[in-house]
mmCIF file of C-alpha atoms in Angstrom:
data_model
loop_
_atom_site.group_PDB
_atom_site.id
_atom_site.type_symbol
_atom_site.label_atom_id
_atom_site.label_comp_id
_atom_site.label_asym_id
_atom_site.label_seq_id
_atom_site.Cartn_x
_atom_site.Cartn_y
_atom_site.Cartn_z
ATOM 1 C CA MET A 1 -17.445 -39.825 -8.123
ATOM 2 C CA GLU A 2 -18.982 -37.684 -11.018
ATOM 3 C CA THR A 3 -16.790 -36.413 -13.853
ATOM 4 C CA LEU A 4 -18.459 -32.746 -14.811
ATOM 5 C CA SER A 5 -17.365 -31.536 -18.471
ATOM 6 C CA ARG A 6 -15.735 -27.938 -18.291
ATOM 7 C CA ARG A 7 -19.186 -26.619 -20.164
ATOM 8 C CA ALA A 8 -20.977 -28.025 -17.256
ATOM 9 C CA MET A 9 -18.960 -26.164 -14.412
ATOM 10 C CA ASN A 10 -19.473 -22.925 -16.542
ATOM 11 C CA ARG A 11 -23.158 -23.180 -16.489
ATOM 12 C CA ALA A 12 -22.820 -23.470 -12.769
ATOM 13 C CA THR A 13 -20.926 -20.742 -12.275
ATOM 14 C CA LEU A 14 -22.762 -18.754 -14.663
ATOM 15 C CA GLU A 15 -25.915 -19.818 -12.577
ATOM 16 C CA ARG A 16 -24.300 -19.009 -9.203
ATOM 17 C CA GLN A 17 -23.132 -15.542 -10.591
ATOM 18 C CA LEU A 18 -26.669 -14.437 -11.591
ATOM 19 C CA LEU A 19 -25.463 -14.571 -15.237
ATOM 20 C CA LEU A 20 -28.037 -17.015 -16.609
ATOM 21 C CA ARG A 21 -30.804 -14.737 -15.949
ATOM 22 C CA ARG A 22 -30.764 -11.024 -14.392
ATOM 23 C CA ALA A 23 -32.156 -11.711 -10.924
ATOM 24 C CA LYS A 24 -34.757 -9.198 -8.733
ATOM 25 C CA MET A 25 -33.019 -8.847 -5.823
ATOM 26 C CA SER A 26 -31.267 -6.361 -3.819
ATOM 27 C CA ALA A 27 -28.071 -4.559 -4.616
ATOM 28 C CA HIS A 28 -26.984 -5.630 -0.924
ATOM 29 C CA ASP A 29 -28.567 -9.016 -1.551
ATOM 30 C CA ALA A 30 -26.760 -9.374 -4.518
ATOM 31 C CA VAL A 31 -23.267 -8.530 -3.414
ATOM 32 C CA ALA A 32 -23.792 -11.090 -0.454
ATOM 33 C CA HIS A 33 -24.978 -13.906 -2.877
ATOM 34 C CA LEU A 34 -22.001 -13.171 -5.287
ATOM 35 C CA ALA A 35 -19.385 -13.394 -2.428
ATOM 36 C CA GLY A 36 -18.528 -9.820 -2.842
ATOM 37 C CA LEU A 37 -17.233 -7.441 -6.485
ATOM 38 C CA GLN A 38 -14.162 -7.112 -7.440
ATOM 39 C CA ALA A 39 -13.348 -3.288 -6.408
ATOM 40 C CA GLN A 40 -9.705 -2.675 -7.680
ATOM 41 C CA ALA A 41 -11.297 0.554 -9.385
ATOM 42 C CA PRO A 42 -14.203 2.589 -7.667
ATOM 43 C CA PHE A 43 -16.560 1.990 -10.122
ATOM 44 C CA PRO A 44 -16.985 -1.508 -11.496
ATOM 45 C CA PRO A 45 -19.140 -2.949 -9.117
ATOM 46 C CA TYR A 46 -21.482 -0.766 -10.012
ATOM 47 C CA TYR A 47 -21.323 -2.025 -13.792
ATOM 48 C CA ALA A 48 -21.169 -5.787 -12.085
ATOM 49 C CA LEU A 49 -24.719 -5.272 -10.617
ATOM 50 C CA TRP A 50 -25.760 -3.639 -14.134
ATOM 51 C CA SER A 51 -25.139 -7.275 -15.949
ATOM 52 C CA ARG A 52 -26.719 -9.050 -13.311
ATOM 53 C CA LEU A 53 -29.922 -7.224 -11.490
ATOM 54 C CA HIS A 54 -33.277 -6.045 -12.941
ATOM 55 C CA GLY A 55 -33.395 -2.554 -13.097
ATOM 56 C CA PHE A 56 -29.953 -1.807 -10.895
ATOM 57 C CA GLN A 57 -29.365 1.624 -10.434
ATOM 58 C CA PRO A 58 -26.138 3.031 -9.472
ATOM 59 C CA SER A 59 -27.876 5.091 -6.571
ATOM 60 C CA GLU A 60 -28.784 2.092 -4.643
ATOM 61 C CA LEU A 61 -25.508 0.782 -4.179
ATOM 62 C CA ALA A 62 -23.811 4.734 -3.650
ATOM 63 C CA SER A 63 -26.736 4.769 -0.635
ATOM 64 C CA LEU A 64 -25.500 1.504 0.686
ATOM 65 C CA LEU A 65 -21.751 2.703 0.729
ATOM 66 C CA GLU A 66 -22.803 6.159 2.342
ATOM 67 C CA GLU A 67 -25.189 3.769 5.137
ATOM 68 C CA ARG A 68 -21.972 1.701 5.909
ATOM 69 C CA GLN A 69 -23.960 -1.682 4.904
ATOM 70 C CA VAL A 70 -21.315 -2.307 2.025
ATOM 71 C CA VAL A 71 -17.722 -1.340 2.456
ATOM 72 C CA ARG A 72 -15.000 -1.097 0.265
ATOM 73 C CA ILE A 73 -11.785 -2.885 1.795
ATOM 74 C CA ALA A 74 -9.166 -5.009 1.084
ATOM 75 C CA LEU A 75 -9.483 -8.748 1.304
ATOM 76 C CA MET A 76 -8.843 -11.489 -1.251
ATOM 77 C CA ARG A 77 -5.536 -11.472 -2.546
ATOM 78 C CA GLY A 78 -4.626 -8.257 -0.781
ATOM 79 C CA THR A 79 -7.318 -6.772 -3.298
ATOM 80 C CA VAL A 80 -10.084 -3.943 -2.305
ATOM 81 C CA HIS A 81 -13.460 -6.025 -2.672
ATOM 82 C CA LEU A 82 -17.017 -4.157 -2.444
ATOM 83 C CA VAL A 83 -18.531 -6.997 0.109
ATOM 84 C CA THR A 84 -21.366 -6.684 2.880
ATOM 85 C CA ALA A 85 -20.520 -5.364 6.261
ATOM 86 C CA ALA A 86 -21.056 -8.188 7.980
ATOM 87 C CA ASP A 87 -18.781 -10.277 5.389
ATOM 88 C CA ALA A 88 -15.926 -7.953 5.849
ATOM 89 C CA LEU A 89 -16.346 -8.725 9.534
ATOM 90 C CA ALA A 90 -16.460 -12.433 9.180
ATOM 91 C CA TRP A 91 -13.494 -12.231 6.526
ATOM 92 C CA ARG A 92 -10.498 -10.073 7.557
ATOM 93 C CA PRO A 93 -9.692 -12.447 10.619
ATOM 94 C CA VAL A 94 -9.162 -15.413 8.335
ATOM 95 C CA LEU A 95 -7.214 -13.131 6.199
ATOM 96 C CA GLN A 96 -5.010 -11.993 8.721
ATOM 97 C CA VAL A 97 -2.351 -14.524 7.491
ATOM 98 C CA LEU A 98 -1.990 -13.080 3.972
ATOM 99 C CA TYR A 99 -1.115 -9.368 5.479
ATOM 100 C CA ASP A 100 0.895 -10.926 8.197
ATOM 101 C CA ARG A 101 3.081 -12.866 5.459
ATOM 102 C CA ASP A 102 3.129 -9.546 3.522
ATOM 103 C CA LEU A 103 4.356 -7.351 6.006
ATOM 104 C CA LYS A 104 7.660 -9.723 6.199
ATOM 105 C CA THR A 105 8.285 -10.247 2.622
ATOM 106 C CA ASN A 106 7.107 -7.300 0.765
ATOM 107 C CA THR A 107 10.436 -5.523 -1.013
ATOM 108 C CA GLN A 108 9.087 -2.480 -0.989
ATOM 109 C CA HIS A 109 8.986 -2.005 2.931
ATOM 110 C CA ALA A 110 9.944 -5.075 5.101
ATOM 111 C CA ARG A 111 13.358 -4.043 5.683
ATOM 112 C CA GLU A 112 12.132 -0.642 7.001
ATOM 113 C CA LEU A 113 9.565 -2.265 9.369
ATOM 114 C CA ALA A 114 11.649 -4.935 10.702
ATOM 115 C CA GLY A 115 12.735 -3.350 13.770
ATOM 116 C CA LEU A 116 9.358 -1.869 14.762
ATOM 117 C CA ASP A 117 6.823 -2.996 17.258
ATOM 118 C CA HIS A 118 4.268 -3.792 14.597
ATOM 119 C CA SER A 119 1.272 -3.597 17.271
ATOM 120 C CA GLU A 120 2.376 -0.610 18.729
ATOM 121 C CA VAL A 121 2.468 1.349 15.345
ATOM 122 C CA ALA A 122 -0.947 -0.259 14.539
ATOM 123 C CA SER A 123 -2.395 0.898 18.081
ATOM 124 C CA ALA A 124 -1.320 4.394 17.458
ATOM 125 C CA ALA A 125 -2.706 4.045 13.869
ATOM 126 C CA ARG A 126 -5.937 3.214 15.285
ATOM 127 C CA GLU A 127 -6.281 5.747 17.948
ATOM 128 C CA LEU A 128 -5.464 8.111 14.877
ATOM 129 C CA LEU A 129 -8.309 6.839 12.824
ATOM 130 C CA THR A 130 -10.470 6.858 15.794
ATOM 131 C CA ALA A 131 -10.192 10.454 15.716
ATOM 132 C CA SER A 132 -10.758 11.307 11.967
ATOM 133 C CA ALA A 133 -10.620 8.937 8.638
ATOM 134 C CA LEU A 134 -7.491 10.117 6.843
ATOM 135 C CA THR A 135 -5.885 9.836 3.737
ATOM 136 C CA SER A 136 -2.714 7.134 3.174
ATOM 137 C CA THR A 137 -0.368 10.664 3.640
ATOM 138 C CA ALA A 138 -2.012 12.090 6.781
ATOM 139 C CA LEU A 139 -1.949 8.568 8.458
ATOM 140 C CA GLY A 140 1.667 7.894 7.634
ATOM 141 C CA ALA A 141 2.934 11.831 8.454
ATOM 142 C CA GLU A 142 1.309 11.176 11.921
ATOM 143 C CA LEU A 143 2.342 8.138 12.442
ATOM 144 C CA ALA A 144 6.336 9.436 11.180
ATOM 145 C CA LYS A 145 6.426 12.259 13.916
ATOM 146 C CA ARG A 146 6.750 9.215 16.227
ATOM 147 C CA TRP A 147 8.744 6.940 14.611
ATOM 148 C CA ASN A 148 11.839 7.557 12.116
ATOM 149 C CA VAL A 149 10.798 5.489 9.416
ATOM 150 C CA PRO A 150 9.113 6.688 5.898
ATOM 151 C CA ALA A 151 5.627 7.236 6.289
ATOM 152 C CA ALA A 152 4.356 4.990 3.241
ATOM 153 C CA SER A 153 6.077 2.296 4.895
ATOM 154 C CA LEU A 154 4.309 3.284 8.627
ATOM 155 C CA THR A 155 1.211 3.328 6.371
ATOM 156 C CA HIS A 156 1.604 0.012 4.798
ATOM 157 C CA LEU A 157 1.980 -1.511 8.441
ATOM 158 C CA ALA A 158 -1.675 -0.039 9.517
ATOM 159 C CA ARG A 159 -2.994 -1.488 6.304
ATOM 160 C CA GLY A 160 -1.802 -5.079 7.220
ATOM 161 C CA ARG A 161 -2.517 -5.033 10.860
ATOM 162 C CA LEU A 162 -5.579 -3.014 10.784
ATOM 163 C CA PRO A 163 -9.081 -3.971 9.120
ATOM 164 C CA LEU A 164 -9.048 -0.486 7.282
ATOM 165 C CA VAL A 165 -12.132 0.417 5.165
ATOM 166 C CA GLN A 166 -12.186 2.855 2.115
ATOM 167 C CA THR A 167 -14.918 5.750 3.212
ATOM 168 C CA PRO A 168 -17.219 7.414 1.036
ATOM 169 C CA PRO A 169 -16.963 9.989 -1.154
ATOM 170 C CA ARG A 170 -14.369 7.437 -2.785
ATOM 171 C CA ALA A 171 -16.952 5.253 -5.272
ATOM 172 C CA ILE A 172 -19.817 7.090 -5.068
ATOM 173 C CA TRP A 173 -21.153 7.089 -8.161
ATOM 174 C CA GLY A 174 -20.719 10.634 -9.982
ATOM 175 C CA LYS A 175 -18.146 11.936 -7.187
ATOM 176 C CA ALA A 176 -14.478 11.680 -6.882
ATOM 177 C CA GLY A 177 -12.865 11.433 -3.680
ATOM 178 C CA GLN A 178 -9.195 10.738 -2.101
ATOM 179 C CA THR A 179 -9.142 7.204 -0.448
ATOM 180 C CA THR A 180 -9.382 7.828 3.033
ATOM 181 C CA TYR A 181 -9.129 5.363 5.656
ATOM 182 C CA ALA A 182 -11.331 4.139 9.117
ATOM 183 C CA CYS A 183 -11.073 1.153 11.006
ATOM 184 C CA LEU A 184 -13.774 -1.682 9.709
ATOM 185 C CA ASP A 185 -15.384 -2.281 13.263
ATOM 186 C CA GLU A 186 -15.629 1.320 14.440
ATOM 187 C CA TRP A 187 -16.799 2.513 11.096
ATOM 188 C CA VAL A 188 -19.662 -0.194 10.966
ATOM 189 C CA GLY A 189 -20.194 -0.572 14.849
ATOM 190 C CA ALA A 190 -19.772 -3.950 15.291
ATOM 191 C CA PRO A 191 -16.307 -6.395 16.252
ATOM 192 C CA LEU A 192 -14.721 -8.748 14.362
ATOM 193 C CA PRO A 193 -15.336 -12.410 15.319
ATOM 194 C CA PRO A 194 -12.812 -15.181 15.540
ATOM 195 C CA PRO A 195 -11.642 -16.280 12.339
ATOM 196 C CA SER A 196 -13.763 -19.163 10.152
ATOM 197 C CA PRO A 197 -11.910 -20.450 7.346
ATOM 198 C CA ALA A 198 -14.645 -22.935 6.553
ATOM 199 C CA SER A 199 -17.264 -20.351 6.714
ATOM 200 C CA LEU A 200 -15.089 -18.922 4.074
ATOM 201 C CA ILE A 201 -14.729 -21.666 1.662
ATOM 202 C CA GLU A 202 -18.589 -22.132 1.760
ATOM 203 C CA ARG A 203 -19.231 -18.784 0.639
ATOM 204 C CA TYR A 204 -16.748 -19.254 -2.199
ATOM 205 C CA LEU A 205 -18.631 -22.433 -3.405
ATOM 206 C CA ARG A 206 -21.915 -20.906 -2.924
ATOM 207 C CA ALA A 207 -20.684 -18.403 -5.396
ATOM 208 C CA PHE A 208 -17.910 -19.569 -7.756
ATOM 209 C CA GLY A 209 -18.492 -23.471 -7.365
ATOM 210 C CA PRO A 210 -17.992 -26.058 -8.083
ATOM 211 C CA ALA A 211 -14.069 -25.777 -7.569
ATOM 212 C CA SER A 212 -11.376 -27.489 -6.392
ATOM 213 C CA VAL A 213 -8.939 -26.211 -3.411
ATOM 214 C CA ALA A 214 -6.817 -24.376 -5.491
ATOM 215 C CA ASP A 215 -9.534 -22.445 -6.938
ATOM 216 C CA VAL A 216 -10.805 -21.554 -3.692
ATOM 217 C CA GLN A 217 -6.945 -20.828 -2.373
ATOM 218 C CA ALA A 218 -6.262 -18.792 -5.915
ATOM 219 C CA TRP A 219 -9.335 -16.557 -4.952
ATOM 220 C CA ALA A 220 -8.632 -16.192 -1.312
ATOM 221 C CA GLY A 221 -4.541 -15.805 -1.592
ATOM 222 C CA ILE A 222 -4.109 -17.989 1.210
ATOM 223 C CA THR A 223 -3.169 -21.671 1.620
ATOM 224 C CA ARG A 224 -3.682 -24.715 3.625
ATOM 225 C CA LEU A 225 -7.590 -24.683 3.440
ATOM 226 C CA GLY A 226 -7.218 -28.232 1.722
ATOM 227 C CA GLU A 227 -6.955 -29.139 5.407
ATOM 228 C CA VAL A 228 -10.144 -27.176 6.374
ATOM 229 C CA ALA A 229 -11.722 -28.692 3.630
ATOM 230 C CA SER A 230 -11.228 -32.330 4.135
ATOM 231 C CA SER A 231 -13.094 -31.680 7.687
ATOM 232 C CA MET A 232 -16.127 -30.344 5.984
ATOM 233 C CA ASP A 233 -19.136 -32.137 4.577
ATOM 234 C CA LEU A 234 -18.782 -31.351 0.784
ATOM 235 C CA ARG A 235 -20.184 -33.020 -2.309
ATOM 236 C CA ARG A 236 -17.116 -33.859 -4.219
ATOM 237 C CA TYR A 237 -16.977 -34.493 -8.370
ATOM 238 C CA ARG A 238 -14.021 -34.760 -10.631
ATOM 239 C CA ASP A 239 -12.924 -31.809 -13.747
ATOM 240 C CA PRO A 240 -12.032 -33.416 -17.149
ATOM 241 C CA ASP A 241 -8.230 -33.816 -15.797
ATOM 242 C CA GLY A 242 -9.551 -35.662 -12.555
ATOM 243 C CA ARG A 243 -8.772 -32.967 -9.964
ATOM 244 C CA GLU A 244 -11.589 -33.195 -7.594
ATOM 245 C CA LEU A 245 -14.140 -30.724 -7.365
ATOM 246 C CA LEU A 246 -15.847 -29.130 -4.279
ATOM 247 C CA ASP A 247 -19.310 -28.208 -3.746
ATOM 248 C CA LEU A 248 -21.862 -27.717 -1.201
ATOM 249 C CA PRO A 249 -24.337 -30.622 -0.740
ATOM 250 C CA GLU A 250 -27.659 -28.865 -0.863
ATOM 251 C CA LEU A 251 -26.383 -27.429 -4.051
ATOM 252 C CA THR A 252 -27.143 -28.968 -7.858
ATOM 253 C CA VAL A 253 -25.332 -28.203 -11.244
ATOM 254 C CA PRO A 254 -27.566 -27.390 -13.967
ATOM 255 C CA ASP A 255 -27.445 -29.181 -17.662
ATOM 256 C CA GLU A 256 -24.644 -28.123 -19.456
ATOM 257 C CA ASP A 257 -27.192 -27.519 -22.147
ATOM 258 C CA VAL A 258 -28.890 -24.877 -20.431
ATOM 259 C CA PRO A 259 -28.464 -21.938 -22.856
ATOM 260 C CA ALA A 260 -26.372 -18.766 -21.749
ATOM 261 C CA PRO A 261 -27.051 -15.634 -23.273
ATOM 262 C CA PRO A 262 -24.850 -12.774 -24.552
ATOM 263 C CA ARG A 263 -23.650 -10.768 -21.687
ATOM 264 C CA LEU A 264 -21.691 -7.482 -20.919
ATOM 265 C CA LEU A 265 -19.148 -8.134 -18.285
ATOM 266 C CA GLY A 266 -17.740 -5.185 -16.562
ATOM 267 C CA PRO A 267 -14.017 -4.299 -15.601
ATOM 268 C CA PHE A 268 -12.252 -6.337 -13.127
ATOM 269 C CA ASP A 269 -15.358 -8.982 -13.637
ATOM 270 C CA GLN A 270 -14.886 -11.426 -10.861
ATOM 271 C CA THR A 271 -15.931 -14.540 -12.675
ATOM 272 C CA ILE A 272 -12.707 -14.039 -14.872
ATOM 273 C CA LEU A 273 -10.688 -13.808 -11.922
ATOM 274 C CA SER A 274 -11.396 -16.268 -9.366
ATOM 275 C CA PHE A 275 -10.051 -19.576 -10.272
ATOM 276 C CA ALA A 276 -6.536 -20.993 -10.407
ATOM 277 C CA ASP A 277 -7.829 -22.734 -13.908
ATOM 278 C CA ARG A 278 -10.065 -19.827 -15.240
ATOM 279 C CA THR A 279 -10.617 -21.946 -18.549
ATOM 280 C CA ARG A 280 -14.118 -22.426 -17.473
ATOM 281 C CA VAL A 281 -14.917 -18.941 -18.577
ATOM 282 C CA ILE A 282 -12.004 -17.586 -20.686
ATOM 283 C CA SER A 283 -8.993 -19.461 -22.578
ATOM 284 C CA ASP A 284 -5.283 -18.864 -21.599
ATOM 285 C CA ALA A 285 -5.087 -16.706 -24.909
ATOM 286 C CA TYR A 286 -7.553 -14.395 -24.714
ATOM 287 C CA ARG A 287 -7.044 -14.111 -20.889
ATOM 288 C CA LYS A 288 -3.900 -12.254 -22.241
ATOM 289 C CA ARG A 289 -5.685 -10.014 -24.503
ATOM 290 C CA VAL A 290 -8.619 -8.951 -21.517
ATOM 291 C CA ILE A 291 -5.782 -8.622 -18.853
ATOM 292 C CA THR A 292 -3.338 -6.148 -19.411
ATOM 293 C CA GLN A 293 0.350 -6.445 -18.211
ATOM 294 C CA ASN A 294 -0.539 -3.492 -15.542
ATOM 295 C CA GLY A 295 -2.826 -5.416 -13.916
ATOM 296 C CA LEU A 296 -6.106 -3.724 -15.934
ATOM 297 C CA VAL A 297 -9.102 -5.916 -16.854
ATOM 298 C CA LYS A 298 -11.172 -4.674 -19.674
ATOM 299 C CA GLY A 299 -14.907 -5.431 -19.951
ATOM 300 C CA THR A 300 -15.812 -8.452 -21.212
ATOM 301 C CA LEU A 301 -18.169 -10.001 -24.070
ATOM 302 C CA LEU A 302 -19.586 -12.881 -22.872
ATOM 303 C CA VAL A 303 -21.153 -15.253 -25.617
ATOM 304 C CA ASP A 304 -22.373 -18.999 -24.819
ATOM 305 C CA GLY A 305 -20.743 -18.782 -21.426
ATOM 306 C CA GLN A 306 -17.230 -17.854 -22.486
ATOM 307 C CA VAL A 307 -15.167 -14.240 -23.069
ATOM 308 C CA ARG A 308 -15.140 -13.718 -26.730
ATOM 309 C CA GLY A 309 -13.625 -9.901 -26.574
ATOM 310 C CA PHE A 310 -14.252 -6.991 -24.781
ATOM 311 C CA TRP A 311 -15.511 -3.701 -24.634
ATOM 312 C CA GLU A 312 -14.742 -0.200 -23.390
ATOM 313 C CA ILE A 313 -16.966 3.251 -23.440
ATOM 314 C CA THR A 314 -15.077 6.605 -25.429
ATOM 315 C CA LYS A 315 -15.902 10.025 -24.520
ATOM 316 C CA ALA A 316 -15.118 13.054 -26.217
ATOM 317 C CA LYS A 317 -16.877 16.266 -25.222
ATOM 318 C CA LYS A 318 -20.955 15.429 -25.180
ATOM 319 C CA ALA A 319 -20.640 12.404 -26.631
ATOM 320 C CA ALA A 320 -20.282 8.811 -25.601
ATOM 321 C CA ALA A 321 -19.535 5.789 -27.218
ATOM 322 C CA ILE A 322 -19.326 1.790 -26.580
ATOM 323 C CA GLU A 323 -16.885 -0.084 -28.691
ATOM 324 C CA LEU A 324 -17.256 -4.026 -28.721
ATOM 325 C CA SER A 325 -14.213 -5.466 -30.026
ATOM 326 C CA PRO A 326 -14.839 -9.160 -30.737
ATOM 327 C CA PHE A 327 -11.985 -11.997 -30.971
ATOM 328 C CA GLU A 328 -13.487 -13.876 -33.529
ATOM 329 C CA LYS A 329 -16.746 -13.728 -35.698
ATOM 330 C CA LEU A 330 -19.930 -14.083 -33.576
ATOM 331 C CA PRO A 331 -23.106 -15.405 -34.648
ATOM 332 C CA LYS A 332 -25.283 -12.860 -36.120
ATOM 333 C CA ARG A 333 -27.493 -13.246 -33.613
ATOM 334 C CA ASP A 334 -25.139 -13.294 -30.578
ATOM 335 C CA LEU A 335 -23.569 -9.837 -32.121
ATOM 336 C CA ALA A 336 -26.885 -8.528 -32.656
ATOM 337 C CA ALA A 337 -27.339 -9.321 -28.479
ATOM 338 C CA LEU A 338 -24.446 -8.016 -27.491
ATOM 339 C CA GLU A 339 -25.020 -4.359 -29.607
ATOM 340 C CA SER A 340 -28.299 -4.042 -27.514
ATOM 341 C CA ALA A 341 -27.129 -4.626 -24.229
ATOM 342 C CA ALA A 342 -24.498 -2.346 -25.119
ATOM 343 C CA GLY A 343 -27.067 0.314 -26.241
ATOM 344 C CA ARG A 344 -28.576 -0.099 -22.992
ATOM 345 C CA LEU A 345 -25.208 0.055 -21.159
ATOM 346 C CA VAL A 346 -23.651 3.366 -22.549
ATOM 347 C CA THR A 347 -27.264 5.005 -21.832
ATOM 348 C CA TRP A 348 -26.999 3.965 -18.135
ATOM 349 C CA ALA A 349 -23.466 4.718 -17.900
ATOM 350 C CA GLU A 350 -23.587 7.994 -19.288
ATOM 351 C CA PRO A 351 -26.918 9.584 -19.277
ATOM 352 C CA ALA A 352 -25.569 13.329 -19.747
ATOM 353 C CA ALA A 353 -24.158 12.668 -23.199
ATOM 354 C CA GLU A 354 -26.024 14.076 -25.883
ATOM 355 C CA THR A 355 -25.128 11.235 -28.591
ATOM 356 C CA GLN A 356 -24.794 7.733 -27.181
ATOM 357 C CA GLU A 357 -23.139 5.290 -29.677
ATOM 358 C CA VAL A 358 -22.466 1.642 -30.169
ATOM 359 C CA ARG A 359 -19.477 1.274 -32.557
ATOM 360 C CA VAL A 360 -18.385 -2.911 -33.188
ATOM 361 C CA HIS A 361 -14.792 -3.531 -34.651
ATOM 362 C CA PRO A 362 -14.260 -6.464 -36.992
ATOM 363 C CA ALA A 363 -13.207 -9.513 -35.054
ATOM 364 C CA ALA A 364 -9.258 -9.526 -34.871
#
């Protein structure tokens, strides 16, 4: 069994995440290729596509949301992702076990929901959402008219038992909107198929592999995928620590010396969040500086395939600035490339600003 260096693992993931070179593909095809985009906040998916696609414009992704070709929905790890409608339909049934477990163990809501018929509440919620998309508050208030349970707990039950999408104008670039819910199958006009865990594993490896079973499970938020993987026709490697890595037999790993150009990754970028062992792209020490205690994930500086700092856009009146904060001294050529990319990014993200500036802080 071939052993892959950590650098080779890095280059494979960068290639599959469209970070070795910008791709010429549609936003819809990119969302599918990347196995969805992290979307805890409304706009990180736009930055993710800017980093990866030639000439990407926010209006392309906004149109896909409005046309219901892509959706925002809680999926892997119980986290909101932006995925194609087809992937949302295919993956939500596989991940139902995650939501069933949460309804039994959630310290805030489980006790309140223990005596209810969950199927009956879910059916009532679906009926309400079929009539109209509703906010969390409105849905909970309607359900609380029938059950003497806190409205927030009833809404939590509905989110756990039903495949709820967040409807526009939420996450439409340049717009603001409350989170409102509709049922996925009714929103996109197609039924949910039977669950296929093998298909979920295949899509993960195509977007992030080669990777271990622990990596797949960390990304998905569910367990017992090793049993499924053992029955699949997969290529197997070892990592430098002797752990088994899985991959699709038709895919190859690029040479570890393939150049990895500097990149600005957006906030919550899935490349640094989708593994049990994230050291292929970020050190444990730097991860603590990028991911805050309340779970926010900063935009990052990627140099030679590794996170070497973070960036933030600040705005004051009619001025916008992007601030680069490297964690270590960077080669002049790489820093110049990051500054150039930062100038393009702040112009793209804040076109209405009268001034756009790039500021580089000393390494710290």
